[in-house]
mmCIF file of C-alpha atoms in Angstrom:
data_model
loop_
_atom_site.group_PDB
_atom_site.id
_atom_site.type_symbol
_atom_site.label_atom_id
_atom_site.label_comp_id
_atom_site.label_asym_id
_atom_site.label_seq_id
_atom_site.Cartn_x
_atom_site.Cartn_y
_atom_site.Cartn_z
ATOM 1 C CA GLU V 1 -7.689 -15.127 7.152
ATOM 2 C CA LEU V 2 -8.681 -11.547 6.346
ATOM 3 C CA MET V 3 -5.658 -9.366 5.818
ATOM 4 C CA ARG V 4 -4.978 -5.900 4.465
ATOM 5 C CA THR V 5 -1.901 -3.767 4.070
ATOM 6 C CA ILE V 6 -1.732 -0.048 4.738
ATOM 7 C CA ILE V 7 1.227 1.994 3.604
ATOM 8 C CA GLN V 8 1.902 5.723 3.741
ATOM 9 C CA PHE V 9 4.431 7.932 1.977
ATOM 10 C CA ASP V 10 5.476 11.392 3.147
ATOM 11 C CA THR V 11 4.430 13.873 0.442
ATOM 12 C CA ALA V 12 5.989 16.967 2.055
ATOM 13 C CA GLU V 13 9.055 16.750 -0.208
ATOM 14 C CA LEU V 14 6.851 16.369 -3.306
ATOM 15 C CA ILE V 15 5.025 19.578 -2.400
ATOM 16 C CA VAL V 16 8.309 21.459 -1.900
ATOM 17 C CA ASP V 17 9.764 20.068 -5.140
ATOM 18 C CA ARG V 18 6.672 21.057 -7.116
ATOM 19 C CA ALA V 19 6.796 24.611 -5.713
ATOM 20 C CA ALA V 20 10.508 24.792 -6.659
ATOM 21 C CA GLY V 21 9.781 23.618 -10.216
ATOM 22 C CA LYS V 22 11.651 20.319 -9.796
ATOM 23 C CA VAL V 23 8.443 18.346 -10.398
ATOM 24 C CA PRO V 24 6.127 19.373 -13.266
ATOM 25 C CA ALA V 25 2.678 20.807 -12.672
ATOM 26 C CA SER V 26 -0.370 18.626 -12.222
ATOM 27 C CA GLY V 27 -1.334 16.952 -15.480
ATOM 28 C CA SER V 28 2.273 16.812 -16.687
ATOM 29 C CA VAL V 29 3.423 14.053 -14.351
ATOM 30 C CA SER V 30 2.134 10.571 -13.558
ATOM 31 C CA TRP V 31 2.557 8.980 -10.146
ATOM 32 C CA TYR V 32 2.965 5.199 -9.802
ATOM 33 C CA LEU V 33 2.698 3.091 -6.683
ATOM 34 C CA LYS V 34 5.300 0.344 -6.998
ATOM 35 C CA MET V 35 5.468 -2.593 -4.608
ATOM 36 C CA PHE V 36 7.763 -5.506 -5.342
ATOM 37 C CA ASN V 37 6.949 -9.198 -5.063
ATOM 38 C CA ALA V 38 8.704 -10.911 -2.165
ATOM 39 C CA PRO V 39 9.408 -14.565 -3.009
ATOM 40 C CA HIS V 40 8.474 -17.077 -0.314
ATOM 41 C CA SER V 41 7.831 -20.783 0.138
ATOM 42 C CA GLN V 42 4.030 -20.689 0.580
ATOM 43 C CA THR V 43 1.490 -21.295 -2.175
ATOM 44 C CA VAL V 44 1.037 -18.182 -4.306
ATOM 45 C CA PRO V 45 -2.408 -17.197 -5.632
ATOM 46 C CA SER V 46 -2.992 -16.724 -9.353
ATOM 47 C CA GLU V 47 -5.604 -14.922 -11.415
ATOM 48 C CA PHE V 48 -6.632 -12.446 -8.722
ATOM 49 C CA ASN V 49 -7.022 -8.695 -8.247
ATOM 50 C CA LEU V 50 -5.849 -6.330 -5.547
ATOM 51 C CA VAL V 51 -7.641 -3.047 -4.913
ATOM 52 C CA VAL V 52 -5.800 0.052 -3.702
ATOM 53 C CA SER V 53 -7.817 2.785 -1.982
ATOM 54 C CA ALA V 54 -7.006 5.934 -0.028
ATOM 55 C CA VAL V 55 -7.081 5.442 3.743
ATOM 56 C CA SER V 56 -9.464 8.073 5.157
ATOM 57 C CA ALA V 57 -8.194 8.415 8.739
ATOM 58 C CA SER V 58 -4.855 8.713 10.478
ATOM 59 C CA TRP V 59 -3.323 5.542 11.866
ATOM 60 C CA GLU V 60 -0.289 4.521 13.852
ATOM 61 C CA GLU V 61 2.408 2.269 12.479
ATOM 62 C CA GLY V 62 2.925 -0.785 14.623
ATOM 63 C CA TYR V 63 4.885 -3.983 14.358
ATOM 64 C CA GLY V 64 2.465 -5.694 11.998
ATOM 65 C CA LEU V 65 1.655 -9.322 11.423
ATOM 66 C CA ASP V 66 4.495 -11.802 11.202
ATOM 67 C CA MET V 67 3.670 -13.529 7.911
ATOM 68 C CA ASP V 68 5.868 -16.527 8.688
ATOM 69 C CA TYR V 69 4.214 -17.499 11.963
ATOM 70 C CA TYR V 70 0.971 -15.470 11.667
ATOM 71 C CA GLU V 71 1.537 -13.694 14.970
ATOM 72 C CA ASP V 72 0.137 -10.220 15.628
ATOM 73 C CA LEU V 73 3.166 -8.208 16.653
ATOM 74 C CA THR V 74 1.162 -5.141 17.720
ATOM 75 C CA LYS V 75 2.426 -5.019 21.281
ATOM 76 C CA ASP V 76 1.833 -2.731 24.238
ATOM 77 C CA VAL V 77 -1.175 -1.124 22.482
ATOM 78 C CA ILE V 78 1.127 0.404 19.851
ATOM 79 C CA GLY V 79 0.074 0.593 16.235
ATOM 80 C CA SER V 80 -2.932 -0.187 14.139
ATOM 81 C CA ASN V 81 -4.540 -3.559 13.605
ATOM 82 C CA TRP V 82 -7.826 -4.904 12.223
ATOM 83 C CA ILE V 83 -9.845 -3.206 14.992
ATOM 84 C CA ARG V 84 -7.824 -0.136 16.012
ATOM 85 C CA ARG V 85 -6.194 2.626 13.952
ATOM 86 C CA THR V 86 -4.139 3.776 16.956
ATOM 87 C CA GLY V 87 -3.514 2.184 20.315
ATOM 88 C CA SER V 88 -6.815 3.440 21.747
ATOM 89 C CA THR V 89 -8.898 4.610 18.740
ATOM 90 C CA SER V 90 -10.945 2.153 16.697
ATOM 91 C CA TRP V 91 -11.510 2.213 12.969
ATOM 92 C CA THR V 92 -15.096 3.088 12.021
ATOM 93 C CA SER V 93 -15.196 -0.185 10.042
ATOM 94 C CA ALA V 94 -13.182 -3.252 11.002
ATOM 95 C CA GLY V 95 -10.203 -3.599 8.683
ATOM 96 C CA GLY V 96 -9.768 0.137 8.112
ATOM 97 C CA ASP V 97 -11.510 3.227 6.817
ATOM 98 C CA TYR V 98 -11.170 4.070 3.118
ATOM 99 C CA HIS V 99 -12.402 6.736 0.713
ATOM 100 C CA ALA V 100 -14.855 5.411 -1.890
ATOM 101 C CA SER V 101 -12.834 7.028 -4.682
ATOM 102 C CA PRO V 102 -10.458 7.029 -6.297
ATOM 103 C CA THR V 103 -9.693 3.321 -6.244
ATOM 104 C CA PHE V 104 -7.175 1.435 -8.342
ATOM 105 C CA THR V 105 -7.103 -2.245 -9.307
ATOM 106 C CA GLN V 106 -4.321 -4.482 -10.553
ATOM 107 C CA THR V 107 -4.744 -7.999 -11.895
ATOM 108 C CA PHE V 108 -2.119 -10.604 -11.089
ATOM 109 C CA SER V 109 -1.927 -13.526 -13.523
ATOM 110 C CA THR V 110 0.733 -15.699 -11.920
ATOM 111 C CA GLY V 111 0.832 -14.087 -8.468
ATOM 112 C CA LEU V 112 4.556 -13.446 -8.830
ATOM 113 C CA GLU V 113 4.174 -10.002 -10.407
ATOM 114 C CA ASP V 114 5.148 -6.685 -8.863
ATOM 115 C CA MET V 115 2.441 -4.086 -8.257
ATOM 116 C CA GLU V 116 2.661 -1.055 -10.515
ATOM 117 C CA LEU V 117 -0.402 1.204 -10.475
ATOM 118 C CA ASP V 118 -0.973 4.705 -11.816
ATOM 119 C CA VAL V 119 -2.233 6.499 -8.695
ATOM 120 C CA SER V 120 -1.904 10.015 -10.130
ATOM 121 C CA ASP V 121 -5.454 11.097 -9.226
ATOM 122 C CA LEU V 122 -4.882 10.454 -5.536
ATOM 123 C CA VAL V 123 -1.301 11.750 -5.266
ATOM 124 C CA GLU V 124 -2.320 15.002 -6.982
ATOM 125 C CA GLN V 125 -5.109 15.412 -4.398
ATOM 126 C CA TRP V 126 -2.561 14.917 -1.615
ATOM 127 C CA VAL V 127 -0.113 17.407 -3.141
ATOM 128 C CA ALA V 128 -2.896 19.971 -3.678
ATOM 129 C CA GLY V 129 -4.123 19.463 -0.110
ATOM 130 C CA THR V 130 -7.680 18.600 -1.191
ATOM 131 C CA LYS V 131 -7.522 15.157 0.447
ATOM 132 C CA GLY V 132 -5.585 14.210 3.568
ATOM 133 C CA ASN V 133 -2.649 11.872 3.016
ATOM 134 C CA TYR V 134 -3.259 8.877 5.247
ATOM 135 C CA GLY V 135 -1.740 6.466 2.763
ATOM 136 C CA PHE V 136 -2.932 3.553 0.672
ATOM 137 C CA GLY V 137 -4.897 0.498 1.701
ATOM 138 C CA VAL V 138 -4.210 -2.670 -0.312
ATOM 139 C CA LYS V 139 -6.799 -5.429 -0.168
ATOM 140 C CA LEU V 140 -8.672 -8.074 -2.081
ATOM 141 C CA PRO V 141 -11.962 -6.998 -3.694
ATOM 142 C CA ASP V 142 -14.918 -7.301 -1.294
ATOM 143 C CA ALA V 143 -16.402 -10.350 -3.049
ATOM 144 C CA THR V 144 -13.072 -12.202 -2.910
ATOM 145 C CA GLU V 145 -12.292 -11.124 0.636
ATOM 146 C CA THR V 146 -15.566 -12.520 1.988
ATOM 147 C CA ALA V 147 -15.371 -15.781 0.015
ATOM 148 C CA ALA V 148 -14.513 -19.169 1.507
ATOM 149 C CA ARG V 149 -11.106 -19.762 3.061
ATOM 150 C CA SER V 150 -7.925 -19.462 1.054
ATOM 151 C CA PHE V 151 -4.512 -20.924 1.698
ATOM 152 C CA PHE V 152 -2.641 -18.597 -0.643
ATOM 153 C CA THR V 153 -0.164 -15.897 0.297
ATOM 154 C CA LYS V 154 0.971 -12.834 -1.686
ATOM 155 C CA LYS V 155 3.857 -10.882 -0.166
ATOM 156 C CA PHE V 156 5.520 -7.589 -1.039
ATOM 157 C CA PHE V 157 8.803 -6.238 0.284
ATOM 158 C CA GLY V 158 8.379 -3.562 2.977
ATOM 159 C CA ARG V 159 10.234 -0.360 3.744
ATOM 160 C CA ASP V 160 12.633 -2.187 6.060
ATOM 161 C CA SER V 161 13.760 -4.646 3.386
ATOM 162 C CA GLU V 162 17.487 -5.209 3.148
ATOM 163 C CA PHE V 163 16.998 -4.963 -0.623
ATOM 164 C CA PHE V 164 16.921 -1.183 -1.086
ATOM 165 C CA PHE V 165 15.581 -1.268 -4.659
ATOM 166 C CA GLN V 166 12.742 -3.616 -3.643
ATOM 167 C CA ARG V 167 11.226 -1.225 -1.101
ATOM 168 C CA PRO V 168 7.811 0.315 -1.932
ATOM 169 C CA VAL V 169 7.942 3.669 -3.729
ATOM 170 C CA ILE V 170 5.833 6.306 -5.382
ATOM 171 C CA GLU V 171 7.522 6.941 -8.725
ATOM 172 C CA ALA V 172 7.065 10.189 -10.674
ATOM 173 C CA ARG V 173 7.130 9.905 -14.468
ATOM 174 C CA TRP V 174 7.171 12.765 -16.945
ATOM 175 C CA ASP V 175 8.615 13.682 -20.322
ATOM 176 C CA SER V 176 11.576 16.005 -19.781
ATOM 177 C CA SER V 177 12.750 15.951 -23.400
ATOM 178 C CA ARG V 178 13.505 19.278 -25.064
#
């Protein structure tokens, strides 16, 4: 039942906006990864953590895993999965390749919460070009992930959600008061 989510945001517009002065300089803005809880009928976990790390290699978006029927929809050797990051290239480690730092952790008390993490350290590295932007990996901590079986499911809305304001975002926050 091992499962991870990888998600990537295009930072090209952030770089252009910073150069144009539309986004404050590094240190004057905070960047938040926001992913919104998707209600469902399965049992929801409680009192658990999710770890967010920077993916360290390029990958190809595929069709993903159907969370209702647990079917791998990666068809015709398109997309990444547990073993491959592209149709023909394997991850170095099964489940994905991640940078050791920075990492971010959020605790979920009821399991129904949204994710909202300050990921400023990583986004600033992407904008500065000091670390390649291959997106975020979202997973359980290693000790939890390798524990005995679980029958709990946590879901977030994806970028294709019909609910526009529930789609994942990177939110910039700064004080623009004068």
